[in-house]
Coordinates of C-alpha atoms and ligand atoms in Angstrom, one line a residue:
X1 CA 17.4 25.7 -21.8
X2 CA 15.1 23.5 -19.9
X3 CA 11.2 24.3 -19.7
X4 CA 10.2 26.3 -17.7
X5 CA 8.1 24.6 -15.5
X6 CA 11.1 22.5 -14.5
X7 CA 12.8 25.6 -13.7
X8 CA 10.1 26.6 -10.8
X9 CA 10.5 22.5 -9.6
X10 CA 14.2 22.6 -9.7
X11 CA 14.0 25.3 -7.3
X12 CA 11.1 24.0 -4.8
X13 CA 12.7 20.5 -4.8
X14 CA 16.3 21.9 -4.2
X15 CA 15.3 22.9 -0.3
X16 CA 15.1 19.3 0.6
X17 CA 18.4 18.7 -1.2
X18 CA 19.9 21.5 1.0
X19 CA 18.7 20.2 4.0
X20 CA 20.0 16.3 3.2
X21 CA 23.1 17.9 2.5
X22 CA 22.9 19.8 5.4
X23 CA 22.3 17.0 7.3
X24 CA 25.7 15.1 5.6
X25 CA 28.0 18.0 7.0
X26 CA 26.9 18.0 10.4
X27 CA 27.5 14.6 10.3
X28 CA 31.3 14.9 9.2
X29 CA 31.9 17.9 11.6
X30 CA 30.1 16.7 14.4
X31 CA 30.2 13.1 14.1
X32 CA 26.9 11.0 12.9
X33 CA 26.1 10.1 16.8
X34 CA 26.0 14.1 17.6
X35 CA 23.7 14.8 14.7
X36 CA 19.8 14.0 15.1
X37 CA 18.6 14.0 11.5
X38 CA 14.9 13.4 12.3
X39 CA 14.3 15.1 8.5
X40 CA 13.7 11.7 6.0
X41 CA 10.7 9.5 5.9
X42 CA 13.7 6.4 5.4
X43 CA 12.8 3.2 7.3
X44 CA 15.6 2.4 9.6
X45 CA 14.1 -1.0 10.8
X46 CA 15.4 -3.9 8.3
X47 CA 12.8 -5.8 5.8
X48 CA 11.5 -9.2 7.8
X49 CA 13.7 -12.5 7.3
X50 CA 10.8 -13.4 4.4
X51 CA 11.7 -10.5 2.3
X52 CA 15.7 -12.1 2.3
X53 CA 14.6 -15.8 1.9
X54 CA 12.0 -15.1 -1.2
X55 CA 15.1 -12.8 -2.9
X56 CA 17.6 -15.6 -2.6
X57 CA 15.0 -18.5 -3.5
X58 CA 13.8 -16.5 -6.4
X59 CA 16.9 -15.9 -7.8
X60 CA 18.8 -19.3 -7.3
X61 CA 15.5 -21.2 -8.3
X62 CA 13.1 -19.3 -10.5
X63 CA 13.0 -19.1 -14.4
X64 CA 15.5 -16.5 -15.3
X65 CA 12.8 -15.5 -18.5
X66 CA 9.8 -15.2 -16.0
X67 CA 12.4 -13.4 -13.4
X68 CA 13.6 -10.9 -15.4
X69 CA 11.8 -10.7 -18.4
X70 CA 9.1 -8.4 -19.7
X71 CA 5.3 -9.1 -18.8
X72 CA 2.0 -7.5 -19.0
X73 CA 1.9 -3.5 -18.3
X74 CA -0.1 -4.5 -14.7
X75 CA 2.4 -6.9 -13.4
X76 CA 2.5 -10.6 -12.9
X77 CA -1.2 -12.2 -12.7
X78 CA 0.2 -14.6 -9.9
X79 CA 1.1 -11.3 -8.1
X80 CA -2.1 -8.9 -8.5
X81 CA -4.1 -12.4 -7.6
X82 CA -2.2 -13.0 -4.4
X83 CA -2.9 -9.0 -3.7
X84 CA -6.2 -9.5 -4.4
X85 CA -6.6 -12.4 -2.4
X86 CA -5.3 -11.4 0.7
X87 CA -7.5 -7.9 0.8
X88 CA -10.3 -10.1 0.6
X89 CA -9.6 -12.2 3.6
X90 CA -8.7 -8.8 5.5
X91 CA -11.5 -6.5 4.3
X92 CA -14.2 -9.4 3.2
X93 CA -13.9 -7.8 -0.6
X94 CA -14.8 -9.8 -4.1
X95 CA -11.3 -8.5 -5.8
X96 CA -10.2 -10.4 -8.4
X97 CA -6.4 -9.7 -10.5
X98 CA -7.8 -7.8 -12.7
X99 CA -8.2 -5.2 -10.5
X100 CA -5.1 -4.9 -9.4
X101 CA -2.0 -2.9 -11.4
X102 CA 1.1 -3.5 -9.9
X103 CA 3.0 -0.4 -9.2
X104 CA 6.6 1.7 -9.1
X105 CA 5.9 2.5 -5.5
X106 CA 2.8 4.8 -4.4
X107 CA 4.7 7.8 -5.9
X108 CA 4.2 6.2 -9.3
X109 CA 0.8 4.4 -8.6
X110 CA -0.8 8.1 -8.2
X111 CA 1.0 9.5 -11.2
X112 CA -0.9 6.8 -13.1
X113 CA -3.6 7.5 -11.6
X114 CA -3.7 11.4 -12.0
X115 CA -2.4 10.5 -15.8
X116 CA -5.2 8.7 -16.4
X117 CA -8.1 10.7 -14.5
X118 CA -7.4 14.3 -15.2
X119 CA -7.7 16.7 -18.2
X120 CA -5.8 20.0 -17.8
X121 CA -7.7 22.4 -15.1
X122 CA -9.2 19.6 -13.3
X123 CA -9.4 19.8 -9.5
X124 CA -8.0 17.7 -7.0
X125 CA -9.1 18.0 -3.4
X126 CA -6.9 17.3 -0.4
X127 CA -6.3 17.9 3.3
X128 CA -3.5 19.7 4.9
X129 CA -1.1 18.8 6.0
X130 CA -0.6 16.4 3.1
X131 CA 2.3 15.0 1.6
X132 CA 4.5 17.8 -0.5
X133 CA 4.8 15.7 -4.0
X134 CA 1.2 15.8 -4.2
X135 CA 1.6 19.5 -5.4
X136 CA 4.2 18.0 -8.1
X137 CA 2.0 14.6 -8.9
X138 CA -1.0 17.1 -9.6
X139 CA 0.7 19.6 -11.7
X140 CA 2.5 16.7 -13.7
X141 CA -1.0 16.8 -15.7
X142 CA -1.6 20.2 -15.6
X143 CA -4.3 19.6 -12.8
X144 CA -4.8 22.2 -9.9
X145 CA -4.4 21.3 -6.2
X146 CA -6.9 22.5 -3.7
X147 CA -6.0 22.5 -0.6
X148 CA -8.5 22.2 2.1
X149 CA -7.4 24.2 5.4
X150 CA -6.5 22.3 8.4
X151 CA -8.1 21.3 11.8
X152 CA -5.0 21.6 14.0
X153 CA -7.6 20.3 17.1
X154 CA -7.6 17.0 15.7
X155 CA -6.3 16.8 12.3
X156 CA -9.1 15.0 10.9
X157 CA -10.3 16.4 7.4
X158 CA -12.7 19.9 7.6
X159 CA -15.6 18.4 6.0
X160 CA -17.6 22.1 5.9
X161 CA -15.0 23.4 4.0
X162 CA -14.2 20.5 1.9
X163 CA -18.3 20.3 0.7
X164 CA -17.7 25.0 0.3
X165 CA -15.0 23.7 -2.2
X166 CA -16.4 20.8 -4.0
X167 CA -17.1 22.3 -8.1
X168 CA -17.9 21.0 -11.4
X169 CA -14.3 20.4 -12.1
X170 CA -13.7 18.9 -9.0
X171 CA -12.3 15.3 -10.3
X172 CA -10.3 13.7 -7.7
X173 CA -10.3 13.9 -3.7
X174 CA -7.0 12.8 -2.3
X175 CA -6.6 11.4 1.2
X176 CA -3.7 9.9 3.1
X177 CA -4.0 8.1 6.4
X178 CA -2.3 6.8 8.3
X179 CA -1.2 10.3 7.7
X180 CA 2.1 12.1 6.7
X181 CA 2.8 14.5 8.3
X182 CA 0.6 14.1 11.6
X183 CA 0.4 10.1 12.3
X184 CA -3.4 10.7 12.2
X185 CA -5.5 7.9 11.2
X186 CA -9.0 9.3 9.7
X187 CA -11.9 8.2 11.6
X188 CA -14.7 5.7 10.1
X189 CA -17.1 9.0 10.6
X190 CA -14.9 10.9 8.4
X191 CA -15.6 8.8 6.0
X192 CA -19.0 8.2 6.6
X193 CA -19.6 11.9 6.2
X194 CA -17.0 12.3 3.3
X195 CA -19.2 9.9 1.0
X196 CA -22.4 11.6 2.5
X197 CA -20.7 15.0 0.9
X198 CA -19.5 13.3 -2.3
X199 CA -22.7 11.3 -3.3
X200 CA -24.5 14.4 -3.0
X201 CA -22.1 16.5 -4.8
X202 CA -21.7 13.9 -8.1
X203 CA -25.8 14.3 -8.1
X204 CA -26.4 17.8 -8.2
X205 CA -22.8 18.6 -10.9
X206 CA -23.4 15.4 -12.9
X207 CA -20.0 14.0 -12.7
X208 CA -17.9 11.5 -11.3
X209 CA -15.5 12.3 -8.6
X210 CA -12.8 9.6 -7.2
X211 CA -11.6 9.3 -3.8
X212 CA -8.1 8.2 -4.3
X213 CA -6.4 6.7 -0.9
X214 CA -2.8 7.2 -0.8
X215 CA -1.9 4.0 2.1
X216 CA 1.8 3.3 2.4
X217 CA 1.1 3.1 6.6
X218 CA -1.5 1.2 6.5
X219 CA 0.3 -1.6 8.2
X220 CA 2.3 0.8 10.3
X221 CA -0.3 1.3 13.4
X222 CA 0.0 1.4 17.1
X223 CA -2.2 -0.3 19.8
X224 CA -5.6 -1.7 18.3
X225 CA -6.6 1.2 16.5
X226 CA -8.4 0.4 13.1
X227 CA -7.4 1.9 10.2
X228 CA -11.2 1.8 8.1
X229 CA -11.3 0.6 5.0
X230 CA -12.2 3.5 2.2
X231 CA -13.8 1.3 -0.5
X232 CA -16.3 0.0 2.3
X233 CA -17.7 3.6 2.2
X234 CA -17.6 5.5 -0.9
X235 CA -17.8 3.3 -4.5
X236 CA -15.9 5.6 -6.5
X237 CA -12.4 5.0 -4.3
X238 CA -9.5 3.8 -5.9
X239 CA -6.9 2.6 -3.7
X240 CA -2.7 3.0 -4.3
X241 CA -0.5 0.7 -1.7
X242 CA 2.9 0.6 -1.3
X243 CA 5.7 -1.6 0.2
X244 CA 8.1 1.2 1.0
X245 CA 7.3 1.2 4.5
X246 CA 5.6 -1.6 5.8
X247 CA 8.2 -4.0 4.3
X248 CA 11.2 -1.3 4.8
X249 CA 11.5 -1.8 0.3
X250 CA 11.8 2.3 -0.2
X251 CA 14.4 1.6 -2.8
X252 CA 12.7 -1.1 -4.6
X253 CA 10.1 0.9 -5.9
X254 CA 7.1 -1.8 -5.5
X255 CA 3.4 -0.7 -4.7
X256 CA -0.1 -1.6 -6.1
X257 CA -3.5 0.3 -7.4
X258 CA -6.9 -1.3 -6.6
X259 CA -9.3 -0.2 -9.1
X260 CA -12.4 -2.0 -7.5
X261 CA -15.2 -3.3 -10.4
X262 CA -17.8 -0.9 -9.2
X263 CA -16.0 2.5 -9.9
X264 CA -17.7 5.0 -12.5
X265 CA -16.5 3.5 -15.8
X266 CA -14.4 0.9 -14.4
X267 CA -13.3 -1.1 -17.5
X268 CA -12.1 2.5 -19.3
X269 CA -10.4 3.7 -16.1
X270 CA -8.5 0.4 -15.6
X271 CA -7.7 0.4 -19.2
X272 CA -6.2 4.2 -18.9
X273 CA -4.2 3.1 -15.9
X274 CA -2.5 0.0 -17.5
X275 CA -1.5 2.3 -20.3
X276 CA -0.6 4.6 -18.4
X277 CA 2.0 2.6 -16.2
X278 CA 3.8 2.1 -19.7
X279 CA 3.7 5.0 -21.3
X280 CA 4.7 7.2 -18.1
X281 CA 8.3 4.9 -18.6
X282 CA 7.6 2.5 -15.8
X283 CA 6.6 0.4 -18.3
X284 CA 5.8 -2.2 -15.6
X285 CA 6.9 -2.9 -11.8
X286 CA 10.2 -4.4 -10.9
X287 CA 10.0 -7.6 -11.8
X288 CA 11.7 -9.5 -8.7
X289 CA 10.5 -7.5 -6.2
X290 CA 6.3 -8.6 -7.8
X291 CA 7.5 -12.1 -7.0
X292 CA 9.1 -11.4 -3.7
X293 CA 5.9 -9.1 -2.1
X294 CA 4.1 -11.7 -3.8
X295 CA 5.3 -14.4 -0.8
X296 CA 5.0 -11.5 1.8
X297 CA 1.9 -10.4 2.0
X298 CA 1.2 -11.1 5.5
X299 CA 4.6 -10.1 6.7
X300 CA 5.8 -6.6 8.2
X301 CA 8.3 -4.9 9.7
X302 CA 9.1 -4.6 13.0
X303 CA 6.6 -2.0 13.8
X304 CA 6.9 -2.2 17.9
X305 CA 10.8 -0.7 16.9
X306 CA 8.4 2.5 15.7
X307 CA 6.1 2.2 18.3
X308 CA 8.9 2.8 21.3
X309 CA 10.9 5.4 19.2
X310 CA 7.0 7.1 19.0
X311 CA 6.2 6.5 22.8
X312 CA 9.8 7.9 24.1
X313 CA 9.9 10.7 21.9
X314 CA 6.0 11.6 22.8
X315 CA 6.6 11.8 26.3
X316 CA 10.2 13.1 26.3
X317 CA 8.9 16.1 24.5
X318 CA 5.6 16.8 25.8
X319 CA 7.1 16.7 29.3
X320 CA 9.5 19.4 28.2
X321 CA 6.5 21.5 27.2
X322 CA 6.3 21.2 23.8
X323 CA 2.8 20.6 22.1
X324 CA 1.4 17.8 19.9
X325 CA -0.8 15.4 18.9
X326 CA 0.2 11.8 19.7
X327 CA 0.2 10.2 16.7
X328 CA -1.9 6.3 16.2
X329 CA 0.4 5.8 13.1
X330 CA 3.1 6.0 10.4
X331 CA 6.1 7.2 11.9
X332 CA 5.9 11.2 12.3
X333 CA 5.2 13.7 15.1
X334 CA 3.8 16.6 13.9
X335 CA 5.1 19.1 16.6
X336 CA 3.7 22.8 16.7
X337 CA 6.3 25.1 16.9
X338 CA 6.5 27.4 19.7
X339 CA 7.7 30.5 17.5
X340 CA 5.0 32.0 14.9
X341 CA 7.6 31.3 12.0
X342 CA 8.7 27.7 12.0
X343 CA 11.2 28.1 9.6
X344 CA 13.3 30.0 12.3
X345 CA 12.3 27.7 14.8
X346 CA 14.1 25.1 12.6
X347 CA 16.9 26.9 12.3
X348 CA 17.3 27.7 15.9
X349 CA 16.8 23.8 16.1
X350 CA 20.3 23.2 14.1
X351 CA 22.2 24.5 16.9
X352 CA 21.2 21.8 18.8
X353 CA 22.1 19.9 15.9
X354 CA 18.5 18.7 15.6
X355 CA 17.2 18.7 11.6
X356 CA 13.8 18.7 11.5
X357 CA 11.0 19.9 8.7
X358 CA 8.9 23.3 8.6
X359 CA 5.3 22.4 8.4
X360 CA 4.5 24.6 5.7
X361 CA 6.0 22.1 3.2
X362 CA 3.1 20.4 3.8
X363 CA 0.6 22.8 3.3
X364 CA 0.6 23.6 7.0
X365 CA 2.7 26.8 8.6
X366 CA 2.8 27.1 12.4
X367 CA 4.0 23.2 12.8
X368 CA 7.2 21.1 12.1
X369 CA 7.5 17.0 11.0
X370 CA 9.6 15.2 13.3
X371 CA 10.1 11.8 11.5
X372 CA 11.1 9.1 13.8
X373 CA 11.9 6.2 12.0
X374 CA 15.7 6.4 13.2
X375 CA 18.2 4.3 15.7
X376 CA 16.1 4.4 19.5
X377 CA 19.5 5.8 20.7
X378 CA 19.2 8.7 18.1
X379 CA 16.0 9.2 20.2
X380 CA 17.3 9.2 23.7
X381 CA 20.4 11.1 22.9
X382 CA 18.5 13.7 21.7
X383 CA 16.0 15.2 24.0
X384 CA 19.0 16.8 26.0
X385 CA 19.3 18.8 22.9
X386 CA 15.6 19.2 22.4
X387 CA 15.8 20.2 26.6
X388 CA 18.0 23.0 25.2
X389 CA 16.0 24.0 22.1
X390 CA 13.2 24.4 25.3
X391 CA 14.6 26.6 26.8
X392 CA 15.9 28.7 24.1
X393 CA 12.6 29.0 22.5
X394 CA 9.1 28.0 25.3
Ligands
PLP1 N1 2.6 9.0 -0.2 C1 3.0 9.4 1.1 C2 2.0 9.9 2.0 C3 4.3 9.2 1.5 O1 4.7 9.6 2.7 C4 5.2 8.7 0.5 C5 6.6 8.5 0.9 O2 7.1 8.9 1.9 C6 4.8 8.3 -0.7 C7 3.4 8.5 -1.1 C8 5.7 7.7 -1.8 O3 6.0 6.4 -1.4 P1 6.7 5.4 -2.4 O4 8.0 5.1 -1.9 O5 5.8 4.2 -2.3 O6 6.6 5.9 -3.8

């Protein structure tokens, strides 16, 4: 008999399942070119040439020890410098390796993280819509989630409520922007006003609260809007990084946490987090791929591929009289749905073959996540079908 927490997880994590599958048989019925699966947050753009080049160069030239070998629970030093390095040219920091932890992806850099930060009970803060596993990563140490309601007028965090719902055991806020599910980027007066909120409330409880930045699109941004740098506003931010998007490395599992010198405690937290890596059974980050990200800091995908599929699908579907927010980054639309109920809205949108993912996944009913990070033709071809889904349901 497994526990029985699993058995409430099994269940929750099986509707994504069903739609993949889903997905899969469309595919063999209809034929892949008739299906538009806009469901998974997959890159579809291939990893720049660099990513290629540094594999092949690594393994034909490197020491097969140092290659494959174990190392230090935080990753290669050469690594978390070169990490370090380059965020200080970009954001004018003072990091140094050692604060840097090289990570399984973002998904394992916050389960560090959490691991590390929260005894049972403790509150994390976040902002719908947010990301689904969050709910999982929280409750993986017994911590509770609070979600903070959201602004569908902009999508930018609602600060009134979020300071209502600030308490003593409030131990983590969690943000995520370049946002998934809404492409929002949180403004540098968000933040401004977040620290404002969270200076005053470590004062009057006496504790230490820790903005955690969840940044996998960081790189993936349209046009020449910023995305602001959280450690440049609060001190108590810690932020986790991950190559699944920008470099198109989902599968690779690499990422990194910053844990910058001035956070509450520093030297224990960064302690916690290296031993945390291990003990959670990551043990330490893939090895090859350290050394490969390592070279390829300054590359990125092809992120104009993103910005036509964005701009065709945008218009295509506002002009058919569907609402939305255009989105400044990652690779999502977060569409509201004409019908109260999105589920059935989704449902009604598999006739046209279309998959696409009820908003209240992510903590946010009334809308569904288009994700967009498929072939431009997948694009095109489908707003006939979408024209269809208009009609059916405007
Ligand atoms: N955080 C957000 C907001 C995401 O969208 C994702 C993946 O889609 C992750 C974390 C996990 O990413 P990774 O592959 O780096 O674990």
């Amino acid at each position: 008999m497994i526990c029985e927490k699993m058995v409430g997880l099994v269940k929750g994590s099986s509707a994504i399942r069903a739609m993949f599958e889903e997905g899969q048989k469309m595919a063999a019925i209809y034929g892949a070119g008739n299906v538009y699966d806009f469901s998974l947050g997959n890159p579809n753009v291939a990893p720049p040439e660099a990513v290629k080049d540094a594999v092949m160069d690594l393994i034909q030239n490197e020491d097969p020890m140092r290659l494959h070998g174990y190392m230090s629970n935080t990753g290669f030093a050469s690594t978390r410098e070169a990490v370090a390095n380059s965020l200080n040219r970009k954001y004018g920091t003072h990091y140094d390796a050692g604060n840097v932890i090289m990570t399984v992806g973002a998904a394992s850099g916050l389960n560090v993280v959490f691991r590390s930060l929260l005894n049972p009970g403790d509150e994390v803060i976040t902002f719908a819509p947010f990301f689904a596993e969050y709910r999982n990563y929280v409750a993986n140490y017994d911590g509770v989630l609070v979600e903070i309601s959201p602004d569908t007028a902009t999508f930018q965090p609602k600060l009134d409520e979020f300071a209502e719902k600030i308490t003593a055991r409030t131990k983590c806020v969690l943000v995520n922007s370049p946002n998934n599910p809404t492409g929002v980027i949180y403004s540098a007066e968000t933040y401004r006003r977040m620290a404002a909120i969270l200076n005053e409330k470590q004062k009057e409880f006496g504790t230490s609260i820790y903005l955690i930045t969840d940044e996998p699109y960081r790189e993936l941004v349209y046009g020449d809007v910023e995305v602001p740098f959280v450690p440049d506003f609060y001190k108590n931010t810690i932020v986790g990084y991950s190559f699944s998007k920008s470099l198109s490395l989902p599968g690779e599992r690499i990422g990194y946490l910053v844990i910058p010198s001035e956070v509450d405690d520093f030297a224990d937290v960064y302690g916690a987090a290296s031993v945390a890596n291990r003990i959670l059974g990551y043990v330490n980050a893939p090895s090859l791929f350290q050394l490969v990200v390592e070279r390829c800091l300054e590359e990125t995908t092809d992120i104009s591929y993103y910005e036509r599929n964005r701009n065709t699908l945008y218009e295509g579907l506002t002009k058919l009289g569907f609402q939305c927010i255009k989105p400044d980054g990652a690779f999502y639309l977060f569409m509201r749905s004409p019908m109260e109920d999105e589920k059935a809205f989704c449902e009604i949108a598999k006739k046209y073959h279309i998959l696409i993912v009820p908003g209240s996944g992510f903590g946010c009913g009334g809308y569904v996540r288009i994700a967009y990070c498929v072939a431009y033709e997948t694009i095109v071809n489908s707003l006939p079908a979408f024209a269809k889904l208009a009609e059916e349901t405007l």
